[in-house]
Coordinates of C-alpha atoms and ligand atoms in Angstrom, one line a residue:
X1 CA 20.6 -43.5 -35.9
X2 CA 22.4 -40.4 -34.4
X3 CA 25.6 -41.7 -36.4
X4 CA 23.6 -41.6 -39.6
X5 CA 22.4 -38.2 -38.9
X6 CA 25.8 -36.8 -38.0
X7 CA 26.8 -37.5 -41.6
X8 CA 24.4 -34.5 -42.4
X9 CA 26.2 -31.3 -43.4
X10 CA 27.3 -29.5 -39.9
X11 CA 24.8 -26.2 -40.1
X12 CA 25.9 -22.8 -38.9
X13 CA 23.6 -21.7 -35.8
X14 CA 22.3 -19.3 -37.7
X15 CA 20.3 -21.7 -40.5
X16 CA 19.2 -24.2 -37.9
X17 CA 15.4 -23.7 -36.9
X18 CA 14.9 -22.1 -34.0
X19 CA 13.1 -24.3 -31.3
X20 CA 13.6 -26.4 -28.2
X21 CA 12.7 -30.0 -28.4
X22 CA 11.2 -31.9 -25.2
X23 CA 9.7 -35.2 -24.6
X24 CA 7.0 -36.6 -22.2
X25 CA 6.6 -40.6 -22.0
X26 CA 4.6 -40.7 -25.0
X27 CA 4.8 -37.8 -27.7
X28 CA 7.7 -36.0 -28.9
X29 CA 7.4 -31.7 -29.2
X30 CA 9.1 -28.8 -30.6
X31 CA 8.8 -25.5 -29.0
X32 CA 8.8 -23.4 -32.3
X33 CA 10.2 -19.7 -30.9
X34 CA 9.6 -17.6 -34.2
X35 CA 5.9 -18.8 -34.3
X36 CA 5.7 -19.4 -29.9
X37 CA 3.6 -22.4 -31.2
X38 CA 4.2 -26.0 -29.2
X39 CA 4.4 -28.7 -32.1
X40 CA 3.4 -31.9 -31.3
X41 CA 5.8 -34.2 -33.9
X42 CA 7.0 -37.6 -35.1
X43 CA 10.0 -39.3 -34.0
X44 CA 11.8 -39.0 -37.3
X45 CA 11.0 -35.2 -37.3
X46 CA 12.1 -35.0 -33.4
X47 CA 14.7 -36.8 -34.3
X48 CA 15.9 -35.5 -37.8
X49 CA 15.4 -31.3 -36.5
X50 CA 18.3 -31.2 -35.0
X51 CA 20.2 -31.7 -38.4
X52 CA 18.2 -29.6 -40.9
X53 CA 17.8 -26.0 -41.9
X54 CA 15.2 -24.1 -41.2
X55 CA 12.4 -23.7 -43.6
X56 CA 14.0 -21.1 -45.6
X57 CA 16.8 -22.9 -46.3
X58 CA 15.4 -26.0 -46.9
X59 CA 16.5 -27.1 -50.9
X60 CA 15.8 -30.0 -53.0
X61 CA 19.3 -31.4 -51.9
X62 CA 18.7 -31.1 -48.2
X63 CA 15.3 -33.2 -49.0
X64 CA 17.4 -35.8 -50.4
X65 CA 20.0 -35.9 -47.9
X66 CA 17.1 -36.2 -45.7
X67 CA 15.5 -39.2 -47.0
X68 CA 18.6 -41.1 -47.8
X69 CA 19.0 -40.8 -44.3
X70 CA 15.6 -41.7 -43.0
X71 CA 14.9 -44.1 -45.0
X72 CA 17.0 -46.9 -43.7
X73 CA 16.3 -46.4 -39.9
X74 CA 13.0 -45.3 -40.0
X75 CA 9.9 -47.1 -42.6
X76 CA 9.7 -45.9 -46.0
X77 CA 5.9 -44.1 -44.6
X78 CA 7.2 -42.4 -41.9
X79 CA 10.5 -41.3 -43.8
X80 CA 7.3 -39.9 -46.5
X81 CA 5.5 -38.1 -43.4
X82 CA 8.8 -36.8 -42.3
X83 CA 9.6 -35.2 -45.6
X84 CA 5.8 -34.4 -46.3
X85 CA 5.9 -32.3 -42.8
X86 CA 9.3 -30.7 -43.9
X87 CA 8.0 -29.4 -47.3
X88 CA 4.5 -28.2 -46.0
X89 CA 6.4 -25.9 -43.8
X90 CA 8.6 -24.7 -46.5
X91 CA 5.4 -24.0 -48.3
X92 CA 3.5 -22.3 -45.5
X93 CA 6.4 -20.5 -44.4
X94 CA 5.4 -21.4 -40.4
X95 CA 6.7 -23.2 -38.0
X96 CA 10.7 -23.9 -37.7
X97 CA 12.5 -20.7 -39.4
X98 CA 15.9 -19.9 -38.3
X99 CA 14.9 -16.6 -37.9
X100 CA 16.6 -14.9 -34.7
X101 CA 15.6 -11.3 -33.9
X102 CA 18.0 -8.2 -33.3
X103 CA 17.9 -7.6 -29.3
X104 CA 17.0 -3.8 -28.9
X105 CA 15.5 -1.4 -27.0
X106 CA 15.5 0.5 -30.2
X107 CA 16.2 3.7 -27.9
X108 CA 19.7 5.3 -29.3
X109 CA 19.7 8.8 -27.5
X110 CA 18.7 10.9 -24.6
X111 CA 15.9 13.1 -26.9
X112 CA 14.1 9.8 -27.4
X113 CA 14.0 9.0 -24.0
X114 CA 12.7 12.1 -23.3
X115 CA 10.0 11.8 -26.2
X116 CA 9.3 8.6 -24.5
X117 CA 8.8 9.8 -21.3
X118 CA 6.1 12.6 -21.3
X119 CA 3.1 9.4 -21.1
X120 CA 2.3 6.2 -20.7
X121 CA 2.7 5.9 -16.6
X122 CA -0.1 4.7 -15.0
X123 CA 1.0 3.7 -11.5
X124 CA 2.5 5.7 -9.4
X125 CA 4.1 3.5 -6.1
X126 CA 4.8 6.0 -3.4
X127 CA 6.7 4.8 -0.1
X128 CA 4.8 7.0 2.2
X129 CA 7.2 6.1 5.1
X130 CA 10.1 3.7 5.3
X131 CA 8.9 2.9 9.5
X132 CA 7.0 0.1 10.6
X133 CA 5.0 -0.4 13.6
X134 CA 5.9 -4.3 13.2
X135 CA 9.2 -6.0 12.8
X136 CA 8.1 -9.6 10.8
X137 CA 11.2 -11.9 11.1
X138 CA 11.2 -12.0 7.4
X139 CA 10.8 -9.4 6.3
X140 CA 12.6 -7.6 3.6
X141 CA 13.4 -4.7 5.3
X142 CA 14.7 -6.7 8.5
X143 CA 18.3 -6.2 7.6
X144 CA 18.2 -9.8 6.6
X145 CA 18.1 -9.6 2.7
X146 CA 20.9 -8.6 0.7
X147 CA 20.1 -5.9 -1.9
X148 CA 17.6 -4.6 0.4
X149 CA 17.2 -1.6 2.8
X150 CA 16.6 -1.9 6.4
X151 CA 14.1 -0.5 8.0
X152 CA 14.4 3.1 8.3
X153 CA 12.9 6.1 10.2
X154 CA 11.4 8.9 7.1
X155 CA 8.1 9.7 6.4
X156 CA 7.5 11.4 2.5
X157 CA 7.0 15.4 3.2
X158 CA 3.7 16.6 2.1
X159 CA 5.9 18.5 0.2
X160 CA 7.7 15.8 -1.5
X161 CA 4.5 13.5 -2.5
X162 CA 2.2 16.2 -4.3
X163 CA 5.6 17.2 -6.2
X164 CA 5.4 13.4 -7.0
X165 CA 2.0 13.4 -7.6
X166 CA 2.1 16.4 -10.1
X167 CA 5.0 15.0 -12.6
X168 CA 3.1 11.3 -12.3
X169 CA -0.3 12.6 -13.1
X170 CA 1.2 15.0 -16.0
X171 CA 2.4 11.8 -17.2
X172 CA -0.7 9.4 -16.7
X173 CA -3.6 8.5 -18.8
X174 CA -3.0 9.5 -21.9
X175 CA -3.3 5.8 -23.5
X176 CA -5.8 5.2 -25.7
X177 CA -6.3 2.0 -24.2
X178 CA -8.5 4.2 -21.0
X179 CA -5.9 2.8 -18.8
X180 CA -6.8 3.3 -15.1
X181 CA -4.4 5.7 -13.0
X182 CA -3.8 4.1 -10.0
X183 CA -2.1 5.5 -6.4
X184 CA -0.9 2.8 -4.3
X185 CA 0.6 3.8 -1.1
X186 CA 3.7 1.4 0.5
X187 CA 5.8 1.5 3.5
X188 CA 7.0 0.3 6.1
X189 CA 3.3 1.0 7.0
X190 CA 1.8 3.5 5.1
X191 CA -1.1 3.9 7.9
X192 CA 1.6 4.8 10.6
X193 CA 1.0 8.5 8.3
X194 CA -2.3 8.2 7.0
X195 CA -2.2 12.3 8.0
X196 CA -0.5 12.5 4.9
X197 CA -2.8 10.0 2.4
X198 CA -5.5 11.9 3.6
X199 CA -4.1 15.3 2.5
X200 CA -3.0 13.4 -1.2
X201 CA -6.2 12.4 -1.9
X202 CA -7.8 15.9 -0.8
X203 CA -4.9 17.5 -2.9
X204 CA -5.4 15.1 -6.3
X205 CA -9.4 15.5 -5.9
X206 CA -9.2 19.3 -5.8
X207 CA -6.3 19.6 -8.7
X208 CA -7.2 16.7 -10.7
X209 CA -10.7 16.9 -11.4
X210 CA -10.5 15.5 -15.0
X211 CA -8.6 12.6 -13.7
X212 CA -10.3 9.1 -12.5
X213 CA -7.8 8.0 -10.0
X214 CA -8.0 5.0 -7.9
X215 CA -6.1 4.0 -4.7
X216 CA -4.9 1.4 -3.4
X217 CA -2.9 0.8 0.5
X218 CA -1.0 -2.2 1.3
X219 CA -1.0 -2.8 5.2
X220 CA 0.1 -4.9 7.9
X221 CA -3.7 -4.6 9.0
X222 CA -3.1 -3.3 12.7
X223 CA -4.3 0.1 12.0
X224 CA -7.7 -0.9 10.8
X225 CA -9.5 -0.1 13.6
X226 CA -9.8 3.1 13.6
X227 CA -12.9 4.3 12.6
X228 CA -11.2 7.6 10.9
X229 CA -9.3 5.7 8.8
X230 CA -12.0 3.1 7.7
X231 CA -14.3 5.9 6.9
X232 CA -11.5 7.7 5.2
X233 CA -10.5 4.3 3.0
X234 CA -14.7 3.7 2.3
X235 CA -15.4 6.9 1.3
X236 CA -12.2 7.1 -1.4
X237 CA -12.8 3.7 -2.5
X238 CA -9.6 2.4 -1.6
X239 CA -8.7 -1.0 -2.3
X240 CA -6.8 -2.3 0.9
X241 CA -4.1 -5.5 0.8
X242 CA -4.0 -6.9 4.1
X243 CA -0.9 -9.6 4.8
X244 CA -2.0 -12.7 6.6
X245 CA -0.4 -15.4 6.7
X246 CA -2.4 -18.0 8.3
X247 CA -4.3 -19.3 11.9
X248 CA -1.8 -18.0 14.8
X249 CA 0.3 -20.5 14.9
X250 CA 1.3 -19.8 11.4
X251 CA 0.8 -16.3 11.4
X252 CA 2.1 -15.2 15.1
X253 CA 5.7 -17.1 14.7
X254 CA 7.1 -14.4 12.7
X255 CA 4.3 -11.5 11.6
X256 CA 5.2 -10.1 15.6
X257 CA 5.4 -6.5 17.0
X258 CA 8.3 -4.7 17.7
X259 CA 8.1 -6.1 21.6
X260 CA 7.6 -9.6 19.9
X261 CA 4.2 -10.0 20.5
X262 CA 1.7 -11.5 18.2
X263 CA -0.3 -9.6 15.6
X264 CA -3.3 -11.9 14.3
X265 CA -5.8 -11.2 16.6
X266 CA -5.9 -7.5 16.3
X267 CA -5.8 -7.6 12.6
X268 CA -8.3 -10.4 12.3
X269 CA -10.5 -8.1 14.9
X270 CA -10.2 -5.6 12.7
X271 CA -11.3 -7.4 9.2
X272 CA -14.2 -8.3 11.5
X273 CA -15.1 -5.0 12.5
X274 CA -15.0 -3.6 8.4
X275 CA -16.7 -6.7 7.1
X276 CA -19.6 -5.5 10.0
X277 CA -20.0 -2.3 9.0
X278 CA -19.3 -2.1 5.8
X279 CA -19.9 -5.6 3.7
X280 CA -20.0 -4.6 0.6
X281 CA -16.9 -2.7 0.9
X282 CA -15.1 -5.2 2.7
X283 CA -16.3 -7.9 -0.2
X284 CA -15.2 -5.8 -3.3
X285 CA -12.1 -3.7 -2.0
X286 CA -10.2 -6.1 0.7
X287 CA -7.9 -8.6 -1.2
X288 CA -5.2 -10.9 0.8
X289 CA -1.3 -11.3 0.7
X290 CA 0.3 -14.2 1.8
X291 CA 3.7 -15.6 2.9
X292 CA 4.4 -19.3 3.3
X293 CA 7.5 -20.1 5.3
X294 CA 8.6 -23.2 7.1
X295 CA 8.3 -24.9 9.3
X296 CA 5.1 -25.9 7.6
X297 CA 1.3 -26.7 8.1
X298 CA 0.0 -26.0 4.8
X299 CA -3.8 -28.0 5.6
X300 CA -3.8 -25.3 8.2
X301 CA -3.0 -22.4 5.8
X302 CA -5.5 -23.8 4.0
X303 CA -8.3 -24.4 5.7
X304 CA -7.9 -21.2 7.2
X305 CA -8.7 -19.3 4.5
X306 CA -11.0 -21.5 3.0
X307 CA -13.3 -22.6 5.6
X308 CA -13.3 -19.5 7.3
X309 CA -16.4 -16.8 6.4
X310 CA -14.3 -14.0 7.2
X311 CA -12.7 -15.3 3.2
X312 CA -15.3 -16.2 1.4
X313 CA -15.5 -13.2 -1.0
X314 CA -12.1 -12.1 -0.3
X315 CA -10.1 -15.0 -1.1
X316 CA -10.6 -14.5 -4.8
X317 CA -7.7 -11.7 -4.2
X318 CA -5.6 -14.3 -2.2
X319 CA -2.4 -13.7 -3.3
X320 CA 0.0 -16.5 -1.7
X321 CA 3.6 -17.4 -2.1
X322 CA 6.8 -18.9 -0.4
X323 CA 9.1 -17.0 1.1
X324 CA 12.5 -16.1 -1.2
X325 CA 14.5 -18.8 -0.6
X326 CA 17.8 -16.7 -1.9
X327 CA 19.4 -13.8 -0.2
X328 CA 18.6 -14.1 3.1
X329 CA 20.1 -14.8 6.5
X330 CA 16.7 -15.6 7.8
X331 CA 16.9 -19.2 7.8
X332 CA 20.3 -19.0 9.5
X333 CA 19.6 -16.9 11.7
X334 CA 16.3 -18.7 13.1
X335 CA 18.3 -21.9 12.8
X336 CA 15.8 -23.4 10.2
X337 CA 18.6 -24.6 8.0
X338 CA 16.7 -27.2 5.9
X339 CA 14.1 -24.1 4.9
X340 CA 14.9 -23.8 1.6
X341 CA 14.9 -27.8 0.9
X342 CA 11.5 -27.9 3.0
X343 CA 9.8 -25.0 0.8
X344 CA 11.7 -27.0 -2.7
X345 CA 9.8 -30.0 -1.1
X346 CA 6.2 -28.6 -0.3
X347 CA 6.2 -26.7 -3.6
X348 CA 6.5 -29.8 -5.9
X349 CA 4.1 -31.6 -2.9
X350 CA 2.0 -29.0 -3.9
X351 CA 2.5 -28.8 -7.5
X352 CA 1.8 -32.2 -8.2
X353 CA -1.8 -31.7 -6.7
X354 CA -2.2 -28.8 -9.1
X355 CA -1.4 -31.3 -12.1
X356 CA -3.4 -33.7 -11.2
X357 CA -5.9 -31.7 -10.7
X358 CA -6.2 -29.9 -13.9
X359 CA -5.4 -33.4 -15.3
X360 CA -8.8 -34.8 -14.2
X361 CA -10.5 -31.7 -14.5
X362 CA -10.8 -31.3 -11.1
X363 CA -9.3 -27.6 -10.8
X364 CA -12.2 -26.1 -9.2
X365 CA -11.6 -28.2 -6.1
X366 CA -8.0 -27.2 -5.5
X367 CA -7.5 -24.5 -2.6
X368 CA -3.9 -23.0 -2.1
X369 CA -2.0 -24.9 -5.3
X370 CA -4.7 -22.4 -7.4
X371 CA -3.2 -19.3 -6.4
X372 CA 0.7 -21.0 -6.2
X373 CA 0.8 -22.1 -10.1
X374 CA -1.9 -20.9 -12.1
X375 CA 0.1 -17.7 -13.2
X376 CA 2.9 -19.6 -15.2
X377 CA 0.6 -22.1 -16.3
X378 CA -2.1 -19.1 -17.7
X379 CA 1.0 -17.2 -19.1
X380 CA 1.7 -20.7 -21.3
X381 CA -2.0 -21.5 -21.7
X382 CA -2.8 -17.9 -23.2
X383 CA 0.5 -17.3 -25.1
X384 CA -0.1 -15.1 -28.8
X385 CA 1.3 -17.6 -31.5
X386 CA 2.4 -15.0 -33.4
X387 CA 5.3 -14.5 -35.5
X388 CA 8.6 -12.8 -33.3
X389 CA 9.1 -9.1 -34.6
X390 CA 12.6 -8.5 -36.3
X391 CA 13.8 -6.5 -33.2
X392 CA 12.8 -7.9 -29.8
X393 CA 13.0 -5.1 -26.6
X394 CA 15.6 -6.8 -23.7
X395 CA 14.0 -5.6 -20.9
X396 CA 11.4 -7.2 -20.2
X397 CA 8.7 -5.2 -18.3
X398 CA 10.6 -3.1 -16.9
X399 CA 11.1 0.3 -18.7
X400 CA 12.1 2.6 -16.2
X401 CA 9.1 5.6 -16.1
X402 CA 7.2 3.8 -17.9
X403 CA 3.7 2.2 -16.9
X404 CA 5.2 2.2 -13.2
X405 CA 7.2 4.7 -11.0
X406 CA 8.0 4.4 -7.3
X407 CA 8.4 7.4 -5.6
X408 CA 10.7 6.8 -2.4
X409 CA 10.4 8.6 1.1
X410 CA 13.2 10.8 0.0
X411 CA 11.6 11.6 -3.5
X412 CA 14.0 9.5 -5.5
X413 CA 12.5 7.9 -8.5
X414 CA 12.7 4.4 -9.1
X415 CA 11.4 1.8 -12.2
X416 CA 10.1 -0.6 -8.9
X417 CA 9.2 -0.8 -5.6
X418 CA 11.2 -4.4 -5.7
X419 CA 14.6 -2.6 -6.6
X420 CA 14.0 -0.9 -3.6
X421 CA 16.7 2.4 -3.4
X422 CA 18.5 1.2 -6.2
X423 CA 19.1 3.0 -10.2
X424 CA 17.7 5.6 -9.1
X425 CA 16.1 7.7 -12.3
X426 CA 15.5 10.7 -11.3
X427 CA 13.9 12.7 -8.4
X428 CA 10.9 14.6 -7.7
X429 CA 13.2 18.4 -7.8
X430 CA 14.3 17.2 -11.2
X431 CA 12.2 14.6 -12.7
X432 CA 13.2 12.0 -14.8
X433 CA 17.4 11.7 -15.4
X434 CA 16.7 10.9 -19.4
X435 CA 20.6 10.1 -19.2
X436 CA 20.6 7.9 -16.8
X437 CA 17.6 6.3 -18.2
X438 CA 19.3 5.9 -21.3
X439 CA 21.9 4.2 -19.9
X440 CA 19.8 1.6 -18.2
X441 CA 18.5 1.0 -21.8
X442 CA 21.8 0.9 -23.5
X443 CA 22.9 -1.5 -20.4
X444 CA 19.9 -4.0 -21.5
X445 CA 21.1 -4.1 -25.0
X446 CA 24.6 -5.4 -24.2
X447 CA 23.3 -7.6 -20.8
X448 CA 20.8 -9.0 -22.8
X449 CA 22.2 -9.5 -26.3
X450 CA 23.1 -13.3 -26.0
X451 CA 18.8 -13.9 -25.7
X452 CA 19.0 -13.7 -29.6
X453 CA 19.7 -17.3 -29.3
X454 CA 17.8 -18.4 -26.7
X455 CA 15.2 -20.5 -27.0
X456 CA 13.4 -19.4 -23.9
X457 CA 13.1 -15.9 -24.9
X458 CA 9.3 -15.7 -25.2
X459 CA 8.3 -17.2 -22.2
X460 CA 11.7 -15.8 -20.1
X461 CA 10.2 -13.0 -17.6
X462 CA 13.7 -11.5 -16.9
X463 CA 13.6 -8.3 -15.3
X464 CA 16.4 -6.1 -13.7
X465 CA 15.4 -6.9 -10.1
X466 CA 16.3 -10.5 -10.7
X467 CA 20.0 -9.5 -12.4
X468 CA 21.3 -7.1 -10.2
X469 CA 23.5 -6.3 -7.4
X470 CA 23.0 -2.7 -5.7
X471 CA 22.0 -0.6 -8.3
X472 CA 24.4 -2.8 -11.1
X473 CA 23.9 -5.1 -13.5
X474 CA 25.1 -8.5 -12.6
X475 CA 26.5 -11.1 -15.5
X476 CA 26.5 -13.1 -12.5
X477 CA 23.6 -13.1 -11.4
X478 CA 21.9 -12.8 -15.1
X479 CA 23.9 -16.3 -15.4
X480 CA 22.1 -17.8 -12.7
X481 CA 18.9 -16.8 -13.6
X482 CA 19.4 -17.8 -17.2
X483 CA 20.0 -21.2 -15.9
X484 CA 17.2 -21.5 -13.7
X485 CA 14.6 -19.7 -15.8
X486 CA 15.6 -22.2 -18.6
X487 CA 15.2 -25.1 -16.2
X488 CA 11.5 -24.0 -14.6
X489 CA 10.4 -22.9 -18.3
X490 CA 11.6 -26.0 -19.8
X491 CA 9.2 -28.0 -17.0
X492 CA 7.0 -25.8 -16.9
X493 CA 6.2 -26.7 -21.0
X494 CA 6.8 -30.6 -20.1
X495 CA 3.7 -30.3 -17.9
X496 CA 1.8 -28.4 -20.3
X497 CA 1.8 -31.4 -22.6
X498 CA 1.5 -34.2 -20.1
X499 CA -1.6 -32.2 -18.6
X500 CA -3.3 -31.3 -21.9
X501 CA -1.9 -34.9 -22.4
X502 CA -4.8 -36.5 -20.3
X503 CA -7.4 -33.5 -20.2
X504 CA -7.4 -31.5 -23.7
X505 CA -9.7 -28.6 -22.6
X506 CA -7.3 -28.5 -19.0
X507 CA -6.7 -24.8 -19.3
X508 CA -9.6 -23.9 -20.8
X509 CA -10.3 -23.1 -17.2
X510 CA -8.7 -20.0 -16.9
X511 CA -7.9 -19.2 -20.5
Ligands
SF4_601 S1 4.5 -5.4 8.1 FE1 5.6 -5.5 6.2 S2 7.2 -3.9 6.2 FE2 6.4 -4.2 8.4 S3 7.8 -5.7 9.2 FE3 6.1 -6.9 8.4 S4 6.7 -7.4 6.3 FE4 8.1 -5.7 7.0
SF4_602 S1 16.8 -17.2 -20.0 FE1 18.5 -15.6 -20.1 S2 19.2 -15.7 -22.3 FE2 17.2 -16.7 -22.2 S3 15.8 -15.1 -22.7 FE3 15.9 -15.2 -20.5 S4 17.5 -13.7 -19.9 FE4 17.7 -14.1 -22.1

């Protein structure tokens, strides 16, 4: 067959359809990238695509070439089908175009950015104090991950957080879309200077009247005992993420104190103490983080938070992961050197329960494997099939002073709190740097140019945390995440169809 087909024509890249073809054990597909649609198709189209123009190139003689072809390896119906599938898609003017968008920020000069600029923020992540009254062995600000600061010793200035505060809110909620305005306050441990939240909040709700504001802390948990701060949280409506990451012989092994010592019981005291005298706070405004890290007892992770009342409401927030497996001495340096294989091999342990639960419709009974996978799988599930535009922005999410800004101790502005003291752009003496801004922008356009081609582009959630080294672009790096983004989306689609495969209405679940 394949030498058969190779006596088609040879096409240029930029007349072939557009599209990624995958099979499970018993249906060919063709990921269509111009229309984000998954087709389910016939051998001699799955077979043939590779060979034929996209629909608007398709002419009478390609149709011919086509069916001299098919027709002596494949019957003379299915060859009919073939062509019959072919032509309806010239017609319709759907599926498989060899349309490739232009890759462009579509921002050209430093008076756009600035245009750009005066709205659309409507988070505003401020790094109340780089210190930390705990010292969790793997952490990110341990000294242990490249790209990453250590922990450090500044608190924000009162000062330096209202000037902060001013340019963000000057900036926020002027969508249409009634966008909420959030504050969420980040450390080290932003409680170790709740002083200096407390004086924000009094600051925003004196000067800022008009504005519906909501915070948000994320904590180790230790400080939430004191009754000052859990009146001062309640009263504000604060919506508090606590890290836990299990019972204590999860938990304790590396979420320590600076002496060492462990740090569940206080903090699991303390949940206790909120949940008593305030439920309904504690129900609606608590959510969970998680960190999974080897050596493993995942039942015990589990059961902890889902047989224990002190989660019943919370858990809904749960948010649980594994521990970065990349760019870290940790596993060295607690002589766990299988780590990264063991969390490779508990994630697909885990990930096959998650298939074969939404394979037999039995989502609703899986715990951890819920919280783990259902993000990339809703992201597929709930994808627009709509056509690509002509130009198609590189960066992602990330548009630096855009939607998001993190403020650092120091009043640096930064696109993230995950790039973390790096591209810094702009401070709170002189806002935003629109040049530098336009040079991150002019820096996607070249970095990103080659995803014209790439049939992962729609699905691809590339960002310039994942590409960079200090506060540089990496090709490197942006090669290795090409590779392995490809890989995981290209599975992640193969499941999809094996899933919906055995259980059609699978995703409906959380569609
Ligand atoms: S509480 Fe957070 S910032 Fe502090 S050491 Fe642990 S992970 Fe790091
Ligand atoms: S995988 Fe790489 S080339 Fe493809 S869209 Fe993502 S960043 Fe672009």
């Amino acid at each position: 067959m394949k030498g058969a087909l190779l006596e088609m024509k040879e096409l240029k890249a930029e007349k072939k359809p557009f599209y990624k073809k995958f099979k499970t054990e018993n249906f060919n597909y063709i990921y269509d990238v111009n229309t984000n649609d998954i087709l389910r198709v016939s051998k001699p189209v799955y077979d043939i695509i590779d060979y034929i123009p996209g629909y608007e190139f398709l002419d009478d003689l390609c149709f011919t070439q086509i069916e001299k072809i098919l027709i002596p390896t494949y019957s003379t119906i299915e060859a009919k089908e073939c062509l019959d599938i072919l032509m309806r898609n010239k017609k319709e003017r759907r599926h498989l175009s060899a349309k490739r968008p232009q890759i462009t920020s579509g921002i050209h000069s430093v008076e756009q950015v600035y245009e750009m600029m005066q709205s659309g923020l409507n988070q505003l992540i401020m790094e109340v104090t780089e210190r930390c009254n705990l010292r969790c062995k793997y952490c990110v600000y341990s000294g242990k991950s490249r790209y990453t600061r250590a922990h450090g010793i500044n608190d924000i200035t009162f000062d330096t957080a209202i000037k902060a505060v001013d340019y963000f809110l000057k900036r926020a909620g002027h969508s249409h879309k009634k966008e909420k305005i959030g504050i969420i306050f980040y450390g080290g441990e932003p409680l170790l200077n709740v002083g200096i939240l407390k004086r924000i909040v009094t600051y925003i709700t004196t000067h800022y009247k008009d504005k519906d504001v909501f915070y948000s802390v994320i904590t180790n948990g230790i400080l939430l005992g004191r009754k000052s701060t859990i009146d001062f949280l309640i009263s504000n409506n604060f919506f508090v993420t606590v890290s836990i990451d299990g019972p204590s012989h999860i938990h304790d092994r590396y979420r320590v104190c600076l002496n060492n010592k462990p740090t569940l019981k206080r903090i699991i005291n303390n949940l206790r103490f909120i949940r008593k005298y305030n439920p309904g706070y504690y129900s609606n405004f608590f959510s969970i983080n998680a960190l999974m890290a080897p050596p493993f007892d995942i039942q015990a992770v589990s059961d902890f938070f889902y047989k224990n009342d002190l989660f019943t409401l919370v858990r809904e927030r749960l948010n649980i992961r594994f521990i970065s497996k990349k760019y870290t001495s940790f596993f060295n340096e607690y002589n766990i050197l299988t780590g990264p294989k063991e969390i490779e091999d508990e994630n697909n342990r885990l990930f096959s329960h998650f298939k074969d639960a939404l394979s037999t419709g039995k989502y609703n009974e899986l715990t951890l494997e819920k919280e783990l996978f259902s993000k990339r799988f809703y992201d597929i599930a709930s994808r627009r099939i709509v056509s690509l535009p002509d130009d198609y922005s590189p960066h992602g999410k990330c548009i630096p002073g855009k939607r998001k800004l993190f403020v650092d101790a120091g009043g640096d502005f930064y696109m993230c709190e995950k790039v973390n003291a790096n591209y810094s752009i702009g401070n709170v003496n002189e806002g935003f740097n629109h040049k530098r801004i336009l040079e991150f922008f002019q820096e996607c356009d070249r970095i990103f140019a080659d995803c014209n081609g790439c049939w992962a582009l729609r699905l691809c959630d590339k960002c310039f945390n994942k590409i960079r080294i200090g506060d540089s672009f990496s090709i490197d790096r942006k090669n290795e995440f090409c590779r392995n983004s490809k890989e995981q989306i290209l599975m992640d689609l193969l499941h999809f169809c094996e899933i919906i495969e055995k259980n059609k209405d699978a995703f409906s679940v959380f569609v």
